[in-house]
Coordinates of C-alpha atoms in Angstrom, one line a residue:
Chain A
M1 CA 30.9 -0.3 -43.6
V2 CA 28.4 2.4 -44.5
G3 CA 26.1 -0.3 -45.8
L4 CA 26.2 -2.0 -42.4
V5 CA 25.4 1.2 -40.6
R6 CA 22.6 1.8 -43.0
L7 CA 21.3 -1.7 -42.4
L8 CA 21.3 -1.0 -38.7
G9 CA 19.5 2.3 -39.4
I10 CA 16.8 0.5 -41.5
R11 CA 16.4 -2.2 -38.8
F12 CA 16.0 0.4 -36.1
L13 CA 13.5 2.5 -38.1
T14 CA 11.5 -0.6 -38.9
W15 CA 11.4 -1.5 -35.3
L16 CA 10.5 2.0 -34.2
N17 CA 7.8 2.1 -36.9
S18 CA 6.2 -1.2 -35.7
L19 CA 6.5 -0.1 -32.1
G20 CA 4.6 3.0 -33.0
R21 CA 1.9 1.2 -34.9
A22 CA 1.5 -1.3 -32.0
T23 CA 1.1 1.6 -29.5
V24 CA -1.4 3.3 -31.7
L25 CA -3.3 0.0 -32.1
W26 CA -3.4 -0.6 -28.4
A27 CA -4.3 3.0 -27.6
N28 CA -7.1 3.0 -30.1
A29 CA -8.5 -0.3 -28.9
M30 CA -8.3 0.5 -25.2
W31 CA -9.5 4.1 -25.5
W32 CA -13.1 3.3 -24.8
L33 CA -14.2 1.3 -21.8
P34 CA -16.3 -1.6 -22.9
R35 CA -20.1 -1.1 -22.9
W36 CA -22.6 -3.7 -21.8
E37 CA -22.6 -5.6 -25.1
G38 CA -18.8 -5.5 -24.9
V39 CA -18.9 -7.4 -21.7
R40 CA -20.4 -10.4 -23.4
L41 CA -17.6 -10.4 -25.9
I42 CA -15.1 -10.2 -23.1
V43 CA -16.7 -13.0 -21.2
T44 CA -16.5 -15.2 -24.3
Q45 CA -12.8 -14.3 -24.7
I46 CA -12.1 -15.0 -21.1
Y47 CA -13.6 -18.5 -21.7
Y48 CA -11.2 -19.1 -24.6
V49 CA -8.0 -17.6 -23.3
G50 CA -8.5 -18.1 -19.5
F51 CA -10.8 -21.0 -18.8
L52 CA -9.3 -23.2 -21.5
S53 CA -5.8 -22.5 -20.2
L54 CA -6.7 -23.9 -16.8
V55 CA -5.7 -27.5 -17.5
I56 CA -2.1 -26.7 -18.6
I57 CA -1.7 -24.1 -15.8
V58 CA -2.8 -26.6 -13.1
L59 CA -0.7 -29.4 -14.4
S60 CA 2.4 -27.3 -14.7
A61 CA 1.9 -25.7 -11.4
F62 CA 1.5 -29.0 -9.6
S63 CA 4.7 -30.4 -11.2
I64 CA 6.7 -27.2 -10.5
G65 CA 5.6 -27.1 -6.9
A66 CA 6.3 -30.8 -6.4
V67 CA 9.8 -30.5 -8.0
L68 CA 10.7 -27.4 -6.0
A69 CA 9.6 -29.1 -2.7
L70 CA 11.7 -32.2 -3.6
Q71 CA 14.8 -30.2 -4.4
F72 CA 14.5 -27.9 -1.4
Y73 CA 13.8 -30.8 0.9
T74 CA 16.8 -32.9 -0.2
Q75 CA 19.2 -30.0 0.0
L76 CA 17.8 -28.5 3.2
A77 CA 17.6 -31.8 5.0
R78 CA 21.4 -31.9 5.0
F79 CA 21.4 -28.9 7.3
G80 CA 18.4 -30.1 9.3
A81 CA 16.4 -27.2 8.0
E82 CA 13.5 -29.0 6.5
D83 CA 11.2 -26.4 8.1
A84 CA 12.5 -23.9 5.6
V85 CA 11.0 -25.9 2.7
G86 CA 7.6 -24.1 3.1
V87 CA 8.9 -20.6 3.1
G88 CA 11.4 -21.2 0.3
L89 CA 8.8 -22.8 -1.9
A90 CA 6.2 -20.0 -1.2
L91 CA 8.7 -17.2 -1.9
V92 CA 10.0 -18.6 -5.1
V93 CA 6.5 -19.4 -6.4
L94 CA 4.9 -16.1 -5.3
R95 CA 7.7 -13.8 -6.3
E96 CA 9.1 -15.4 -9.5
L97 CA 7.9 -18.7 -10.9
G98 CA 4.1 -18.1 -10.5
P99 CA 3.9 -14.9 -12.6
V100 CA 6.7 -15.8 -15.0
V101 CA 5.7 -19.4 -15.8
T102 CA 2.0 -18.5 -16.0
A103 CA 2.8 -15.7 -18.5
L104 CA 5.1 -18.0 -20.6
L105 CA 2.4 -20.7 -20.7
F106 CA -0.2 -18.1 -21.5
A107 CA 1.9 -16.8 -24.3
G108 CA 2.3 -20.2 -25.8
R109 CA -1.2 -21.4 -25.2
A110 CA -3.4 -18.3 -25.7
G111 CA -1.1 -15.7 -27.2
S112 CA -0.2 -17.7 -30.3
A113 CA -3.9 -18.6 -30.7
L114 CA -4.9 -14.9 -30.6
T115 CA -2.3 -14.1 -33.2
A116 CA -3.4 -16.9 -35.5
E117 CA -7.1 -16.0 -35.1
I118 CA -6.7 -12.3 -35.8
G119 CA -4.2 -12.9 -38.5
L120 CA -6.6 -15.3 -40.2
M121 CA -9.5 -12.8 -39.8
K122 CA -7.3 -10.3 -41.6
T123 CA -6.2 -12.7 -44.3
T124 CA -9.7 -13.7 -45.1
E125 CA -10.7 -10.0 -45.0
Q126 CA -13.2 -10.4 -42.2
L127 CA -11.7 -7.3 -40.6
S128 CA -12.2 -5.2 -43.7
S129 CA -15.8 -6.5 -44.2
M130 CA -16.5 -5.5 -40.6
E131 CA -15.2 -2.0 -41.3
M132 CA -17.4 -1.9 -44.4
M133 CA -20.5 -2.8 -42.2
G134 CA -19.6 0.1 -39.9
V135 CA -18.3 -2.1 -37.1
D136 CA -15.0 -1.0 -35.7
P137 CA -12.8 -4.2 -35.6
L138 CA -10.7 -2.6 -32.9
K139 CA -13.6 -2.4 -30.6
R140 CA -15.3 -5.6 -31.7
I141 CA -12.2 -7.9 -32.0
I142 CA -9.1 -6.4 -30.5
A143 CA -10.3 -4.7 -27.3
P144 CA -12.3 -7.7 -25.9
R145 CA -9.2 -9.9 -26.4
I146 CA -6.9 -7.5 -24.6
W147 CA -9.3 -7.1 -21.7
A148 CA -9.8 -10.8 -21.5
G149 CA -6.0 -11.3 -21.3
L150 CA -5.6 -8.6 -18.7
I151 CA -8.3 -10.2 -16.5
S152 CA -7.3 -13.9 -17.1
V153 CA -3.6 -13.8 -16.5
P154 CA -3.7 -12.6 -12.9
I155 CA -6.5 -15.1 -12.1
L156 CA -4.4 -17.8 -13.7
T157 CA -1.4 -16.7 -11.7
A158 CA -3.3 -16.9 -8.4
I159 CA -4.5 -20.4 -9.3
F160 CA -1.0 -21.3 -10.4
N161 CA 0.5 -20.1 -7.1
T162 CA -2.1 -22.0 -5.0
V163 CA -1.7 -25.2 -6.9
A164 CA 2.1 -25.0 -6.9
I165 CA 2.1 -24.6 -3.1
Y166 CA -0.4 -27.5 -2.8
G167 CA 1.9 -29.6 -5.0
G168 CA 4.8 -28.7 -2.6
V169 CA 2.7 -29.7 0.3
V170 CA 1.9 -33.1 -1.2
V171 CA 5.5 -33.8 -1.9
G172 CA 7.2 -32.1 1.0
V173 CA 4.8 -32.9 3.8
N174 CA 2.7 -35.8 2.8
W175 CA 5.3 -37.8 1.0
L176 CA 8.8 -36.8 2.3
G177 CA 7.5 -36.1 5.8
A178 CA 8.5 -32.5 6.6
D179 CA 6.7 -31.3 9.7
P180 CA 3.4 -29.7 8.7
G181 CA 3.5 -27.3 11.6
G182 CA 7.0 -26.0 10.8
F183 CA 6.1 -26.0 7.1
W184 CA 3.1 -23.7 7.4
S185 CA 4.2 -21.5 10.2
G186 CA 7.6 -21.0 8.5
M187 CA 5.7 -20.0 5.4
Q188 CA 3.4 -17.6 7.2
E189 CA 6.3 -16.1 9.1
G190 CA 8.3 -15.5 6.0
V191 CA 5.7 -14.4 3.4
E192 CA 4.5 -10.9 3.5
I193 CA 1.2 -10.1 1.8
Y194 CA 2.3 -6.9 0.1
E195 CA 5.9 -7.6 -0.4
D196 CA 5.4 -11.1 -1.9
L197 CA 1.8 -11.7 -2.9
V198 CA 0.8 -8.3 -4.2
K199 CA 4.1 -7.6 -6.0
G200 CA 3.8 -11.0 -7.7
M201 CA 0.3 -10.1 -8.9
I202 CA 1.6 -6.7 -10.1
K203 CA 4.2 -8.6 -12.2
S204 CA 1.6 -10.8 -13.6
A205 CA -0.6 -7.9 -14.6
V206 CA 2.3 -6.3 -16.4
F207 CA 3.1 -9.6 -18.2
A208 CA -0.6 -9.9 -19.2
L209 CA -0.3 -6.5 -20.8
L210 CA 2.8 -7.4 -22.7
V211 CA 1.6 -10.8 -23.9
T212 CA -1.8 -9.6 -25.2
W213 CA -0.3 -6.5 -26.7
V214 CA 2.3 -8.5 -28.6
A215 CA -0.1 -11.2 -29.7
V216 CA -2.8 -8.9 -30.9
F217 CA -0.4 -6.6 -32.7
Q218 CA 1.4 -9.5 -34.4
G219 CA -1.9 -10.9 -35.6
Y220 CA -3.2 -7.5 -36.8
D221 CA 0.0 -6.6 -38.5
A222 CA 0.8 -10.0 -40.1
P223 CA 1.2 -10.0 -43.9
P224 CA -1.9 -11.7 -45.3
T225 CA -0.2 -14.8 -46.5
A226 CA 0.2 -18.3 -45.0
E227 CA 3.9 -17.6 -44.5
G228 CA 3.3 -14.3 -42.8
M229 CA 0.8 -15.9 -40.4
S230 CA 3.2 -18.6 -39.4
L231 CA 6.0 -16.0 -38.9
A232 CA 3.6 -13.9 -36.8
T233 CA 2.6 -16.8 -34.6
T234 CA 6.2 -17.7 -34.0
R235 CA 7.1 -14.1 -33.3
T236 CA 4.4 -13.7 -30.8
V237 CA 5.8 -16.6 -28.7
V238 CA 9.4 -15.5 -29.1
I239 CA 8.9 -11.8 -28.5
S240 CA 6.6 -12.2 -25.6
S241 CA 8.8 -14.8 -23.9
V242 CA 11.8 -12.6 -24.1
L243 CA 9.9 -9.6 -23.0
I244 CA 8.5 -11.5 -20.0
L245 CA 11.9 -12.6 -18.8
A246 CA 13.6 -9.3 -19.4
T247 CA 10.8 -7.3 -17.7
D248 CA 10.8 -9.8 -14.9
F249 CA 14.4 -9.1 -14.2
L250 CA 13.8 -5.3 -14.3
M251 CA 10.8 -5.5 -12.0
T252 CA 12.6 -7.8 -9.6
L253 CA 15.4 -5.2 -9.6
V254 CA 12.9 -2.4 -8.8
F255 CA 10.8 -4.4 -6.3
Y256 CA 13.5 -6.3 -4.4
G257 CA 16.8 -4.7 -5.4
D258 CA 18.6 -3.3 -2.3
F259 CA 19.3 0.2 -3.4
Chain B
M1 CA -20.8 -23.3 -27.8
R2 CA -23.8 -22.0 -26.0
M3 CA -23.4 -18.7 -24.2
R4 CA -24.8 -20.2 -21.0
T5 CA -22.0 -22.8 -20.7
I6 CA -19.4 -20.2 -21.4
E7 CA -20.8 -17.9 -18.8
I8 CA -20.9 -20.6 -16.2
S9 CA -17.3 -21.6 -17.0
V10 CA -16.1 -18.1 -16.8
G11 CA -18.0 -17.5 -13.5
G12 CA -16.4 -20.6 -12.1
F13 CA -13.0 -19.5 -13.4
V14 CA -13.2 -16.1 -11.7
L15 CA -14.5 -17.7 -8.5
A16 CA -11.5 -20.1 -8.5
G17 CA -9.2 -17.1 -8.9
I18 CA -10.8 -15.3 -6.0
I19 CA -10.6 -18.4 -3.8
A20 CA -7.0 -18.9 -4.7
L21 CA -6.2 -15.3 -3.8
V22 CA -7.9 -15.7 -0.4
F23 CA -6.1 -18.9 0.2
L24 CA -2.8 -17.2 -0.6
A25 CA -3.5 -14.3 1.6
V26 CA -4.8 -16.2 4.6
Q27 CA -3.0 -19.5 4.6
V28 CA 0.3 -18.6 2.9
S29 CA 0.9 -15.0 4.0
G30 CA -0.7 -15.7 7.4
V31 CA -2.7 -12.5 7.5
N32 CA -4.9 -12.3 10.6
T33 CA -7.9 -10.0 10.4
S34 CA -7.3 -9.1 14.1
Q35 CA -3.8 -8.0 13.4
V36 CA -4.4 -4.3 13.9
Q37 CA -2.4 -4.1 17.1
D38 CA -1.2 -1.0 18.8
S39 CA 2.5 -0.4 19.0
Y40 CA 4.8 2.2 20.3
A41 CA 8.3 3.2 19.5
V42 CA 11.4 2.8 21.7
I43 CA 14.9 3.7 20.7
A44 CA 18.2 2.2 21.7
R45 CA 21.8 3.0 20.9
F46 CA 24.3 0.3 20.1
D47 CA 28.0 0.5 19.5
D48 CA 27.7 -2.0 16.6
V49 CA 24.6 -3.5 15.0
A50 CA 26.5 -5.7 12.5
G51 CA 23.9 -7.0 10.1
L52 CA 20.8 -6.1 12.0
R53 CA 18.1 -5.1 9.5
A54 CA 14.9 -3.1 9.5
R55 CA 12.0 -5.4 10.2
A56 CA 14.1 -7.8 12.3
K57 CA 12.5 -9.3 15.3
V58 CA 12.5 -7.8 18.8
S59 CA 11.9 -10.6 21.3
M60 CA 11.7 -11.1 25.0
A61 CA 12.2 -14.6 26.4
G62 CA 12.2 -15.9 22.9
V63 CA 8.7 -14.5 22.0
T64 CA 8.5 -11.8 19.3
I65 CA 7.1 -8.6 20.9
G66 CA 8.0 -6.2 18.2
R67 CA 10.0 -5.3 15.1
V68 CA 12.9 -3.0 14.2
R69 CA 11.5 0.0 12.4
S70 CA 14.7 1.8 11.4
I71 CA 18.4 1.9 11.9
D72 CA 20.3 5.2 11.7
V73 CA 23.8 6.1 12.5
D74 CA 24.8 8.9 14.8
M75 CA 27.9 10.4 13.2
Q76 CA 28.8 12.5 16.3
W77 CA 29.0 9.6 18.7
G78 CA 29.7 6.9 16.1
D79 CA 27.0 4.6 17.3
A80 CA 23.8 3.2 15.8
I81 CA 20.4 4.4 16.8
V82 CA 17.8 1.6 16.4
T83 CA 14.1 2.5 16.6
M84 CA 11.8 -0.4 17.5
D85 CA 8.1 -0.9 17.4
I86 CA 6.9 -2.7 20.5
L87 CA 3.5 -4.3 20.4
G88 CA 1.0 -3.2 23.0
E89 CA 0.4 0.0 25.0
P90 CA 3.3 1.8 26.6
G91 CA 3.9 0.5 30.1
N92 CA 4.9 -3.0 29.5
L93 CA 8.6 -2.4 29.6
T94 CA 10.5 -1.1 32.6
T95 CA 13.0 1.7 32.3
D96 CA 15.9 -0.5 33.1
T97 CA 15.1 -3.0 30.4
S98 CA 18.3 -4.1 28.6
A99 CA 18.7 -4.7 24.9
K100 CA 21.2 -7.1 23.2
I101 CA 21.8 -7.9 19.6
L102 CA 21.7 -11.7 19.2
T103 CA 21.9 -14.2 16.4
E104 CA 19.5 -17.0 15.6
G105 CA 21.7 -20.1 15.5
I106 CA 25.1 -19.7 14.0
L107 CA 24.2 -18.4 10.6
G108 CA 20.8 -17.1 11.4
A109 CA 19.4 -13.6 11.2
R110 CA 20.2 -10.9 13.8
Y111 CA 17.5 -9.9 16.2
I112 CA 17.2 -7.8 19.4
G113 CA 16.6 -9.6 22.6
L114 CA 15.2 -7.6 25.5
S115 CA 15.6 -8.6 29.2
P116 CA 13.2 -7.1 31.7
G117 CA 14.5 -5.0 34.6
A118 CA 13.1 -4.5 38.1
D119 CA 12.3 -0.8 38.0
E120 CA 8.9 0.5 38.9
E121 CA 8.8 3.1 36.1
T122 CA 8.1 2.1 32.6
L123 CA 9.2 3.3 29.1
A124 CA 6.9 5.7 27.3
D125 CA 6.6 6.2 23.6
G126 CA 9.9 7.4 22.2
D127 CA 12.0 6.7 25.3
E128 CA 15.4 5.2 25.1
I129 CA 16.7 1.9 26.4
V130 CA 20.0 2.8 28.1
E131 CA 21.5 -0.5 28.9
T132 CA 22.5 -2.1 25.6
Q133 CA 25.0 -4.5 24.2
G134 CA 26.0 -4.5 20.6
A135 CA 26.5 -7.4 18.3
L136 CA 29.5 -9.7 18.7
V137 CA 31.7 -9.3 15.7
L138 CA 33.7 -12.3 15.0
E139 CA 36.7 -10.4 13.5
N140 CA 36.9 -8.2 16.6
L141 CA 36.9 -11.2 18.9
I142 CA 39.6 -12.9 16.9
G143 CA 41.6 -9.7 16.9
D144 CA 41.3 -9.4 20.7
F145 CA 42.2 -13.0 21.2
L146 CA 45.4 -12.6 19.1
T147 CA 46.5 -9.5 20.9
N148 CA 46.0 -11.2 24.2
I149 CA 48.1 -14.2 23.1
G150 CA 50.8 -11.8 21.9
K151 CA 50.9 -10.1 25.4
S152 CA 51.2 -13.3 27.4

């Protein structure tokens, strides 16, 4: 019994310890605003984590928008409320699916890559050689990647939202034949810029913070072995996915909860 | 990869993001740049608002002319005080305008319907609409119906 309690204590302390190290890492890396030469590094990282994620984001967004329109249409048509397809689709995408799915895809596509890259740099002692040359790896490696994630995820979310709504239009209006006038005017009537669009973007910024933070820390903290790296990559995806979904619930509660 | 290609791709990426945001704001949320319209407040007392919410429509002849700003309860009189924002300058509603709480369709949202009166004088900012009719509550109707059956 005491052993179990002790195990719990050890677990908790380990967890607290790594949370502390992660916070210190993040704070140290983000303490300085990037200077001009830092911007080039950030641009390169945006290319890798943002631009190269475009294909997967656009494809998933289109399918999700199409599927939502199809489901909404078939159900709503039974009540003769096909006009509500537009507003339903837009609200679901802007409020929940856009930010959440983008962040999940980003964690899988870019987060794991970040962990693997930084972990490998550490394993092959590139980070320590940098320190030896007087280059701070936090500023040179970690900070640009965090900034790139923070910039890329909201942009990817905006693109995801747009493409998903376009996918919904293609299926709902062009294919199934919902009335385009009712579709768009219902959407414009029901969607509020602050309530839906801005709050969705706030969500995506928070997710960006979580994903890049977890990814960078897991890479930086990974044991320098092949096994440690594979564990760290897996952990990045698992932890950030769970964090995204849990935080999403909390933020929805705060933003839209009626209390 | 040459820096030039990377920079062009990132520029295009950011541009696509901005275009997407503008599209979402204009086409999806339907923000009009000319939406800065004046409005003034009018209050009305209802015996029962039954499910009317803040930001519900205020309409006249089926056209939206305002929104409900807030709903409070007057404990002393036991009725609800609804504050509405009416678009336009004061002077477009007569003092004997009447307000009713209506429902869109059978299951739709509650909204306030205004019917114009014939008076010469008009409502100013903060005035009260006197002639009101609260929401029809189905339970009350059924209750009345049953008592009437019982009597006859």
